[in-house]
PDB file of C-alpha atoms in Angstrom:
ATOM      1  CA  UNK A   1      27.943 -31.377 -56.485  1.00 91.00           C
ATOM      2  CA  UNK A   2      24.409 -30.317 -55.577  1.00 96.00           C
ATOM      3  CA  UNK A   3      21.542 -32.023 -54.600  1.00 97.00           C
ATOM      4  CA  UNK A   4      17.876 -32.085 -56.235  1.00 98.00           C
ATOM      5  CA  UNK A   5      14.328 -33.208 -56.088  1.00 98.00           C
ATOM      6  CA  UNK A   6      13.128 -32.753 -59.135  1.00 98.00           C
ATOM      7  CA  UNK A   7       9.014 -32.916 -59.225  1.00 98.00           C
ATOM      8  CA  UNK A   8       6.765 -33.865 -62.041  1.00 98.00           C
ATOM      9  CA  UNK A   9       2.978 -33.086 -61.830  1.00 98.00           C
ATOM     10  CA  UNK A  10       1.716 -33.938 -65.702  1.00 98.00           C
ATOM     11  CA  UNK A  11       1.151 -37.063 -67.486  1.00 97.00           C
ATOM     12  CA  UNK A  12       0.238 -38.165 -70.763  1.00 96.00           C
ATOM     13  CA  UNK A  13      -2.355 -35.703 -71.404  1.00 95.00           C
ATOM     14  CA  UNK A  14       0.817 -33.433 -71.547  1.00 98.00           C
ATOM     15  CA  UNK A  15       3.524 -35.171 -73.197  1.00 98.00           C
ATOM     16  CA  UNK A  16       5.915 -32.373 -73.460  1.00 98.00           C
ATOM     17  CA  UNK A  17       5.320 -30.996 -69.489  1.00 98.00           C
ATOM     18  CA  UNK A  18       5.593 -34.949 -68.942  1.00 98.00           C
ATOM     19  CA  UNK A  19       9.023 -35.298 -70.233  1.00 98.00           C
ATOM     20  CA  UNK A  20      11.065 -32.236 -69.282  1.00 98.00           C
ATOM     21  CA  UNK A  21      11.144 -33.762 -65.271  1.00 98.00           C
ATOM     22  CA  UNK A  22      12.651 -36.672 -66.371  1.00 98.00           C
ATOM     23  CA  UNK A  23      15.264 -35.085 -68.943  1.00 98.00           C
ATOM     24  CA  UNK A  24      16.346 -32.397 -65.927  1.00 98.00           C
ATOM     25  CA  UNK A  25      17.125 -35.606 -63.592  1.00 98.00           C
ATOM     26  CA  UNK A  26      18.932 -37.015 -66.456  1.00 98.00           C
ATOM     27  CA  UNK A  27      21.060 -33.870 -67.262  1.00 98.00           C
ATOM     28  CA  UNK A  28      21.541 -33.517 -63.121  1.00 98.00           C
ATOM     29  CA  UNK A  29      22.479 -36.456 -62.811  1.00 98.00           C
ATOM     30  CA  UNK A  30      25.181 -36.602 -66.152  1.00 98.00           C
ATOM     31  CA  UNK A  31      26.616 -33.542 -64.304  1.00 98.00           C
ATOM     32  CA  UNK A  32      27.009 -35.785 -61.442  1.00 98.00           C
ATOM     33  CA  UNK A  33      24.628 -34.420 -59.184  1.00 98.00           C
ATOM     34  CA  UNK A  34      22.458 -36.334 -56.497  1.00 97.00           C
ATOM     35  CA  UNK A  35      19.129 -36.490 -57.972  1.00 98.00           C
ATOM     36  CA  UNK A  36      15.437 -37.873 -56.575  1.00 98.00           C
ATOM     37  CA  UNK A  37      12.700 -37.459 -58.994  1.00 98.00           C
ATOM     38  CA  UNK A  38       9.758 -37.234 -57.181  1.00 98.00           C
ATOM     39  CA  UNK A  39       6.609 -37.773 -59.798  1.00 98.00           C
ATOM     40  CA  UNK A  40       2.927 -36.914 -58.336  1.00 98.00           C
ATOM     41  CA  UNK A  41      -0.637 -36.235 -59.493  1.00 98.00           C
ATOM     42  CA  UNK A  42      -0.936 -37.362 -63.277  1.00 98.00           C
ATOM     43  CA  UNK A  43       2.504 -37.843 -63.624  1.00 98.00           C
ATOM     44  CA  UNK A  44       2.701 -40.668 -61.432  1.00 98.00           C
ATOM     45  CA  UNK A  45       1.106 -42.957 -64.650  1.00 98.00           C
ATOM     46  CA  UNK A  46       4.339 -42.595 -66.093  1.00 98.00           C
ATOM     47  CA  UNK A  47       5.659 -44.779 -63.396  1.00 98.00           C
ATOM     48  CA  UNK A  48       3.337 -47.652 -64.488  1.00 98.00           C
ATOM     49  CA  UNK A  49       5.502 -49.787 -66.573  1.00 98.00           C
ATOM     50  CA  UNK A  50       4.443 -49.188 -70.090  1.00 98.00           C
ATOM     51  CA  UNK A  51       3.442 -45.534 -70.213  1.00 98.00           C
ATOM     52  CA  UNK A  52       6.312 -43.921 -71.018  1.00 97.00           C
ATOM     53  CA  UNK A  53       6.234 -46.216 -74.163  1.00 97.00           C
ATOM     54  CA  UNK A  54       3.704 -43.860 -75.715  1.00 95.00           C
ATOM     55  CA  UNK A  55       4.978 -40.271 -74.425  1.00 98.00           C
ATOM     56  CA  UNK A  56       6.821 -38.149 -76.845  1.00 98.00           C
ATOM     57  CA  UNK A  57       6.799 -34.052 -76.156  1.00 97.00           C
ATOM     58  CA  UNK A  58       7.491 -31.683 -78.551  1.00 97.00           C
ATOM     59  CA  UNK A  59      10.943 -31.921 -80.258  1.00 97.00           C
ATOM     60  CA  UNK A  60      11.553 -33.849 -77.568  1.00 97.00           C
ATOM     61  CA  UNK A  61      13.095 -37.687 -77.458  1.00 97.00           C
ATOM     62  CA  UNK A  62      10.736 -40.459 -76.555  1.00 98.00           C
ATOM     63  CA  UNK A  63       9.997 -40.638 -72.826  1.00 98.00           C
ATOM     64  CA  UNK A  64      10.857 -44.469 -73.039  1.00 98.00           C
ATOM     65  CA  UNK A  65      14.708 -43.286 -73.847  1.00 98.00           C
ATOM     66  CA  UNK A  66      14.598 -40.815 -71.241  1.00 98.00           C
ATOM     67  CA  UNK A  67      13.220 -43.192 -68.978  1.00 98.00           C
ATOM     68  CA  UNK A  68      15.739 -45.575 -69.644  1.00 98.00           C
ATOM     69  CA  UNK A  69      18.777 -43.058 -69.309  1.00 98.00           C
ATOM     70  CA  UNK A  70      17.337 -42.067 -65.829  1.00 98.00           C
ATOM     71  CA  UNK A  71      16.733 -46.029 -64.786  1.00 98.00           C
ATOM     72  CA  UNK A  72      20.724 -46.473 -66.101  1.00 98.00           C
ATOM     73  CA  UNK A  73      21.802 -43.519 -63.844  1.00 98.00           C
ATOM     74  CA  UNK A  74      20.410 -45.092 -61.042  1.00 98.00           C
ATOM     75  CA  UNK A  75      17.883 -41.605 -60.400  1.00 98.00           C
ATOM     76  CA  UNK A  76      15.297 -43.123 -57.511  1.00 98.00           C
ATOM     77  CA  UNK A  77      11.655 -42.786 -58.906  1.00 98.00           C
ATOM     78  CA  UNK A  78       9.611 -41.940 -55.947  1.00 98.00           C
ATOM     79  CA  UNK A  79       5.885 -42.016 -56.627  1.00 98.00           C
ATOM     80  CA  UNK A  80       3.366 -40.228 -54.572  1.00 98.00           C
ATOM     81  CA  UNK A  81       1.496 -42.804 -52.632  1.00 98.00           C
ATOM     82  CA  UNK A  82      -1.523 -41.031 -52.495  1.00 98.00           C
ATOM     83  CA  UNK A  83      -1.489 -40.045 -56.222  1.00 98.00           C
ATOM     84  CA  UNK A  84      -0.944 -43.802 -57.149  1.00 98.00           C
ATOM     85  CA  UNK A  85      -3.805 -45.168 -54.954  1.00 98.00           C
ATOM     86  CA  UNK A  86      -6.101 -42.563 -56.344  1.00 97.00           C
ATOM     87  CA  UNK A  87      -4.763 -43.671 -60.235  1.00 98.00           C
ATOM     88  CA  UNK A  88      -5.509 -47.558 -58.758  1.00 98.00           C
ATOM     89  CA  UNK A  89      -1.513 -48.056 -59.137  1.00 98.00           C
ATOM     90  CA  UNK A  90       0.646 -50.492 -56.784  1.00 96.00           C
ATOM     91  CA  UNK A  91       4.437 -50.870 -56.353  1.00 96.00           C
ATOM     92  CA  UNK A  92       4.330 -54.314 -58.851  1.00 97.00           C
ATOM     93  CA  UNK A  93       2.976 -52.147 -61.481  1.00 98.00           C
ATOM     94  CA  UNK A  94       5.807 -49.734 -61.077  1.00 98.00           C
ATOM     95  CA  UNK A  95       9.195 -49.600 -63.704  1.00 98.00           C
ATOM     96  CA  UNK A  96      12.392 -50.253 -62.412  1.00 98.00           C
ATOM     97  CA  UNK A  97      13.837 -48.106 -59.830  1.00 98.00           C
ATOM     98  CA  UNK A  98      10.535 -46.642 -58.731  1.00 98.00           C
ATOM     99  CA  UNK A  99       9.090 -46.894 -55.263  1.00 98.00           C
ATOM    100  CA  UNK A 100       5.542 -45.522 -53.911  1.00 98.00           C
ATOM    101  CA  UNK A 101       6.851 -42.654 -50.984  1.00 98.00           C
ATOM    102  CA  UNK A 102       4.807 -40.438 -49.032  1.00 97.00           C
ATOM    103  CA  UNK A 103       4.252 -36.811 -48.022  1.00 96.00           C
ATOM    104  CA  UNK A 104       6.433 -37.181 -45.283  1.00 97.00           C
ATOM    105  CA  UNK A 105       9.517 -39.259 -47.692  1.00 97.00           C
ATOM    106  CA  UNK A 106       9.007 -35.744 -50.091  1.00 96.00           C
ATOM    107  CA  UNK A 107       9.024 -33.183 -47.202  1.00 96.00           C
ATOM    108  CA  UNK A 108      12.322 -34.621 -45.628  1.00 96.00           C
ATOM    109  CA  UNK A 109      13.840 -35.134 -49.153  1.00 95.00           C
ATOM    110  CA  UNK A 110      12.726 -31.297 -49.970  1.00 95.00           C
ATOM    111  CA  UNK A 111      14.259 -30.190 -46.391  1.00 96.00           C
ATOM    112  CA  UNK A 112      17.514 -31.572 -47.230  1.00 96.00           C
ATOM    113  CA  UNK A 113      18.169 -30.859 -50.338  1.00 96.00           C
ATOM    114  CA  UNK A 114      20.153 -27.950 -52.318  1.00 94.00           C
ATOM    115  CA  UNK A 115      17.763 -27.528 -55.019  1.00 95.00           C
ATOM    116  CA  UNK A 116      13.849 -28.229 -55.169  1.00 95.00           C
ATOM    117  CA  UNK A 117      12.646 -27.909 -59.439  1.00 97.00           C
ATOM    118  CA  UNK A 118       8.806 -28.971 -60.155  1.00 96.00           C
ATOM    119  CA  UNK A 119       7.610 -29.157 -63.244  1.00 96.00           C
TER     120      UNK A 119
END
């Protein structure tokens, strides 16, 4: 088993590039791997509860499903403190499983883990 942090930088305005660091987490996670998914800049809308709703990439499935596999798993959703405040986004406006973290939570995460994958 490895360990990831898997990083997400796009949001809505790039539904495909939105949904791909969510479906690797899944995946990681299905091959029982220890997975964080760490979302930041845009992406961290798609922690708002709601947004996923409307995200569907190319040939993709819908974010919500995705989102839903990855809440099942038990995946932590870390959202980038920073990113949120900027976006005007608090932890009761996050979905299930997600959490605000900061630089330092991502650093330490990044420093122990196998595997670091951004999208």
């Amino acid at each position: 088993m490895a360990t990831f942090i898997i990083s997400g930088s796009r949001g809505t305005d790039d539904p495909t590039m939105a949904s791909l660091p969510f479906m690797a987490a899944k995946t990681a996670k299905e091959q029982g791997h220890d997975v964080v998914l760490w979302l930041w800049n845009e992406a961290v809308t798609l922690g708002r509860k709601g947004t996923a709703d409307h995200v569907i990439g190319v040939n993709l499935s819908p974010l919500k499903e995705v989102l839903a596999a990855v809440q099942a798993a038990q995946v932590p959703i870390w959202v980038c403190g920073a990113c949120a405040v900027a976006r005007q986004i608090n932890g009761t406006d996050l979905v299930a499983g997600a959490s605000i973290k900061g630089m330092p939570d991502y650093i330490k995460a990044v420093a122990e883990r196998d595997r670091n994958v951004a999208f």
